[in-house]
JSON list of C-alpha atoms in Angstrom, two decimals:
[
{"chain": "A", "resi": 19, "resn": "MET", "atom": "CA", "xyz": [-7.55, 74.15, -47.79]},
{"chain": "A", "resi": 20, "resn": "THR", "atom": "CA", "xyz": [-7.42, 70.85, -49.67]},
{"chain": "A", "resi": 21, "resn": "LEU", "atom": "CA", "xyz": [-5.91, 69.69, -52.96]},
{"chain": "A", "resi": 22, "resn": "LEU", "atom": "CA", "xyz": [-9.15, 70.81, -54.59]},
{"chain": "A", "resi": 23, "resn": "ASP", "atom": "CA", "xyz": [-8.13, 74.43, -53.89]},
{"chain": "A", "resi": 24, "resn": "MET", "atom": "CA", "xyz": [-4.70, 74.26, -55.54]},
{"chain": "A", "resi": 25, "resn": "GLN", "atom": "CA", "xyz": [-3.64, 76.80, -58.17]},
{"chain": "A", "resi": 26, "resn": "GLN", "atom": "CA", "xyz": [-1.24, 76.35, -61.08]},
{"chain": "A", "resi": 27, "resn": "ASN", "atom": "CA", "xyz": [2.42, 77.32, -60.60]},
{"chain": "A", "resi": 28, "resn": "LYS", "atom": "CA", "xyz": [2.18, 77.33, -56.79]},
{"chain": "A", "resi": 29, "resn": "ILE", "atom": "CA", "xyz": [3.92, 74.96, -54.39]},
{"chain": "A", "resi": 30, "resn": "TYR", "atom": "CA", "xyz": [2.09, 73.51, -51.40]},
{"chain": "A", "resi": 31, "resn": "ARG", "atom": "CA", "xyz": [2.93, 71.32, -48.41]},
{"chain": "A", "resi": 32, "resn": "ILE", "atom": "CA", "xyz": [0.67, 68.53, -47.23]},
{"chain": "A", "resi": 33, "resn": "LYS", "atom": "CA", "xyz": [-0.49, 69.23, -43.68]},
{"chain": "A", "resi": 34, "resn": "SER", "atom": "CA", "xyz": [-2.51, 66.07, -43.12]},
{"chain": "A", "resi": 35, "resn": "VAL", "atom": "CA", "xyz": [-4.43, 63.26, -44.79]},
{"chain": "A", "resi": 36, "resn": "HIS", "atom": "CA", "xyz": [-7.91, 62.67, -43.37]},
{"chain": "A", "resi": 37, "resn": "CYS", "atom": "CA", "xyz": [-8.59, 59.10, -44.42]},
{"chain": "A", "resi": 38, "resn": "THR", "atom": "CA", "xyz": [-10.65, 56.59, -42.45]},
{"chain": "A", "resi": 39, "resn": "GLN", "atom": "CA", "xyz": [-10.15, 53.64, -44.82]},
{"chain": "A", "resi": 40, "resn": "ASP", "atom": "CA", "xyz": [-6.93, 51.78, -44.08]},
{"chain": "A", "resi": 41, "resn": "THR", "atom": "CA", "xyz": [-6.58, 50.51, -47.65]},
{"chain": "A", "resi": 42, "resn": "LEU", "atom": "CA", "xyz": [-6.83, 54.00, -49.13]},
{"chain": "A", "resi": 43, "resn": "ALA", "atom": "CA", "xyz": [-4.53, 55.46, -46.47]},
{"chain": "A", "resi": 44, "resn": "GLN", "atom": "CA", "xyz": [-1.88, 52.83, -47.28]},
{"chain": "A", "resi": 45, "resn": "ARG", "atom": "CA", "xyz": [-2.26, 53.49, -51.02]},
{"chain": "A", "resi": 46, "resn": "LEU", "atom": "CA", "xyz": [-1.78, 57.24, -50.59]},
{"chain": "A", "resi": 47, "resn": "TYR", "atom": "CA", "xyz": [1.21, 56.70, -48.31]},
{"chain": "A", "resi": 48, "resn": "SER", "atom": "CA", "xyz": [2.80, 54.30, -50.82]},
{"chain": "A", "resi": 49, "resn": "LEU", "atom": "CA", "xyz": [2.42, 56.99, -53.49]},
{"chain": "A", "resi": 50, "resn": "GLY", "atom": "CA", "xyz": [4.34, 59.42, -51.26]},
{"chain": "A", "resi": 51, "resn": "ILE", "atom": "CA", "xyz": [1.32, 61.36, -50.07]},
{"chain": "A", "resi": 52, "resn": "TYR", "atom": "CA", "xyz": [1.80, 62.15, -46.38]},
{"chain": "A", "resi": 53, "resn": "ALA", "atom": "CA", "xyz": [2.32, 65.15, -44.10]},
{"chain": "A", "resi": 54, "resn": "GLY", "atom": "CA", "xyz": [5.31, 67.37, -44.83]},
{"chain": "A", "resi": 55, "resn": "VAL", "atom": "CA", "xyz": [5.68, 66.53, -48.53]},
{"chain": "A", "resi": 56, "resn": "GLU", "atom": "CA", "xyz": [5.68, 69.31, -51.16]},
{"chain": "A", "resi": 57, "resn": "VAL", "atom": "CA", "xyz": [3.11, 69.05, -53.94]},
{"chain": "A", "resi": 58, "resn": "LYS", "atom": "CA", "xyz": [2.28, 70.97, -57.11]},
{"chain": "A", "resi": 59, "resn": "LEU", "atom": "CA", "xyz": [-0.83, 70.89, -59.32]},
{"chain": "A", "resi": 60, "resn": "GLY", "atom": "CA", "xyz": [-0.39, 69.31, -62.73]},
{"chain": "A", "resi": 61, "resn": "HIS", "atom": "CA", "xyz": [-3.74, 69.18, -64.50]},
{"chain": "A", "resi": 62, "resn": "THR", "atom": "CA", "xyz": [-7.41, 68.71, -63.77]},
{"chain": "A", "resi": 63, "resn": "SER", "atom": "CA", "xyz": [-9.91, 66.90, -65.96]},
{"chain": "A", "resi": 64, "resn": "ILE", "atom": "CA", "xyz": [-12.54, 68.91, -67.84]},
{"chain": "A", "resi": 65, "resn": "TRP", "atom": "CA", "xyz": [-15.19, 68.51, -65.14]},
{"chain": "A", "resi": 66, "resn": "GLN", "atom": "CA", "xyz": [-12.59, 68.33, -62.35]},
{"chain": "A", "resi": 67, "resn": "HIS", "atom": "CA", "xyz": [-13.30, 64.69, -61.53]},
{"chain": "A", "resi": 68, "resn": "THR", "atom": "CA", "xyz": [-9.57, 63.86, -61.44]},
{"chain": "A", "resi": 69, "resn": "TYR", "atom": "CA", "xyz": [-6.54, 65.84, -60.33]},
{"chain": "A", "resi": 70, "resn": "SER", "atom": "CA", "xyz": [-2.98, 65.31, -61.48]},
{"chain": "A", "resi": 71, "resn": "ILE", "atom": "CA", "xyz": [-0.32, 66.35, -58.97]},
{"chain": "A", "resi": 72, "resn": "TYR", "atom": "CA", "xyz": [3.46, 66.33, -58.95]},
{"chain": "A", "resi": 73, "resn": "ILE", "atom": "CA", "xyz": [5.03, 64.92, -55.82]},
{"chain": "A", "resi": 74, "resn": "ASN", "atom": "CA", "xyz": [8.60, 63.74, -55.26]},
{"chain": "A", "resi": 75, "resn": "GLY", "atom": "CA", "xyz": [9.31, 63.94, -59.00]},
{"chain": "A", "resi": 76, "resn": "ALA", "atom": "CA", "xyz": [6.34, 61.76, -59.97]},
{"chain": "A", "resi": 77, "resn": "GLN", "atom": "CA", "xyz": [3.01, 62.64, -61.52]},
{"chain": "A", "resi": 78, "resn": "ILE", "atom": "CA", "xyz": [0.06, 61.08, -59.67]},
{"chain": "A", "resi": 79, "resn": "ALA", "atom": "CA", "xyz": [-3.63, 61.13, -60.60]},
{"chain": "A", "resi": 80, "resn": "LEU", "atom": "CA", "xyz": [-6.23, 61.26, -57.85]},
{"chain": "A", "resi": 81, "resn": "ARG", "atom": "CA", "xyz": [-10.00, 61.14, -57.84]},
{"chain": "A", "resi": 82, "resn": "LYS", "atom": "CA", "xyz": [-11.77, 64.26, -56.62]},
{"chain": "A", "resi": 83, "resn": "SER", "atom": "CA", "xyz": [-12.97, 62.36, -53.54]},
{"chain": "A", "resi": 84, "resn": "GLU", "atom": "CA", "xyz": [-9.37, 61.41, -52.69]},
{"chain": "A", "resi": 85, "resn": "ALA", "atom": "CA", "xyz": [-8.03, 64.93, -53.29]},
{"chain": "A", "resi": 86, "resn": "ALA", "atom": "CA", "xyz": [-10.64, 66.30, -50.88]},
{"chain": "A", "resi": 87, "resn": "LEU", "atom": "CA", "xyz": [-9.09, 64.25, -48.05]},
{"chain": "A", "resi": 88, "resn": "ILE", "atom": "CA", "xyz": [-5.67, 65.90, -48.31]},
{"chain": "A", "resi": 89, "resn": "GLU", "atom": "CA", "xyz": [-5.20, 69.14, -46.39]},
{"chain": "A", "resi": 90, "resn": "ILE", "atom": "CA", "xyz": [-2.49, 71.48, -47.70]},
{"chain": "A", "resi": 91, "resn": "GLU", "atom": "CA", "xyz": [-0.88, 74.86, -47.07]},
{"chain": "A", "resi": 92, "resn": "MET", "atom": "CA", "xyz": [0.76, 77.19, -49.58]},
{"chain": "A", "resi": 93, "resn": "LEU", "atom": "CA", "xyz": [4.49, 77.70, -49.25]},
{"chain": "A", "resi": 94, "resn": "GLU", "atom": "CA", "xyz": [5.92, 81.21, -49.30]},
{"chain": "A", "resi": 95, "resn": "LYS", "atom": "CA", "xyz": [8.56, 80.34, -51.89]},
{"chain": "A", "resi": 96, "resn": "ALA", "atom": "CA", "xyz": [5.86, 79.59, -54.43]}
]
């Protein structure tokens, strides 16, 4: 399951980030996107080209292609 599969009002944990580009991997890491972090869906654009997520108290917007690289799991407490 990736960020593309997230549902509203559920909490997820990032399992891994599958990124082959060092620049993008560093950008995601600097935004707090790495394994073990809890994440929640904010909003998606009309045609789901961008995804807004909440992570560590911040709202972050990601392109669909970036969201597809982030593997997640749903937490039971959600």
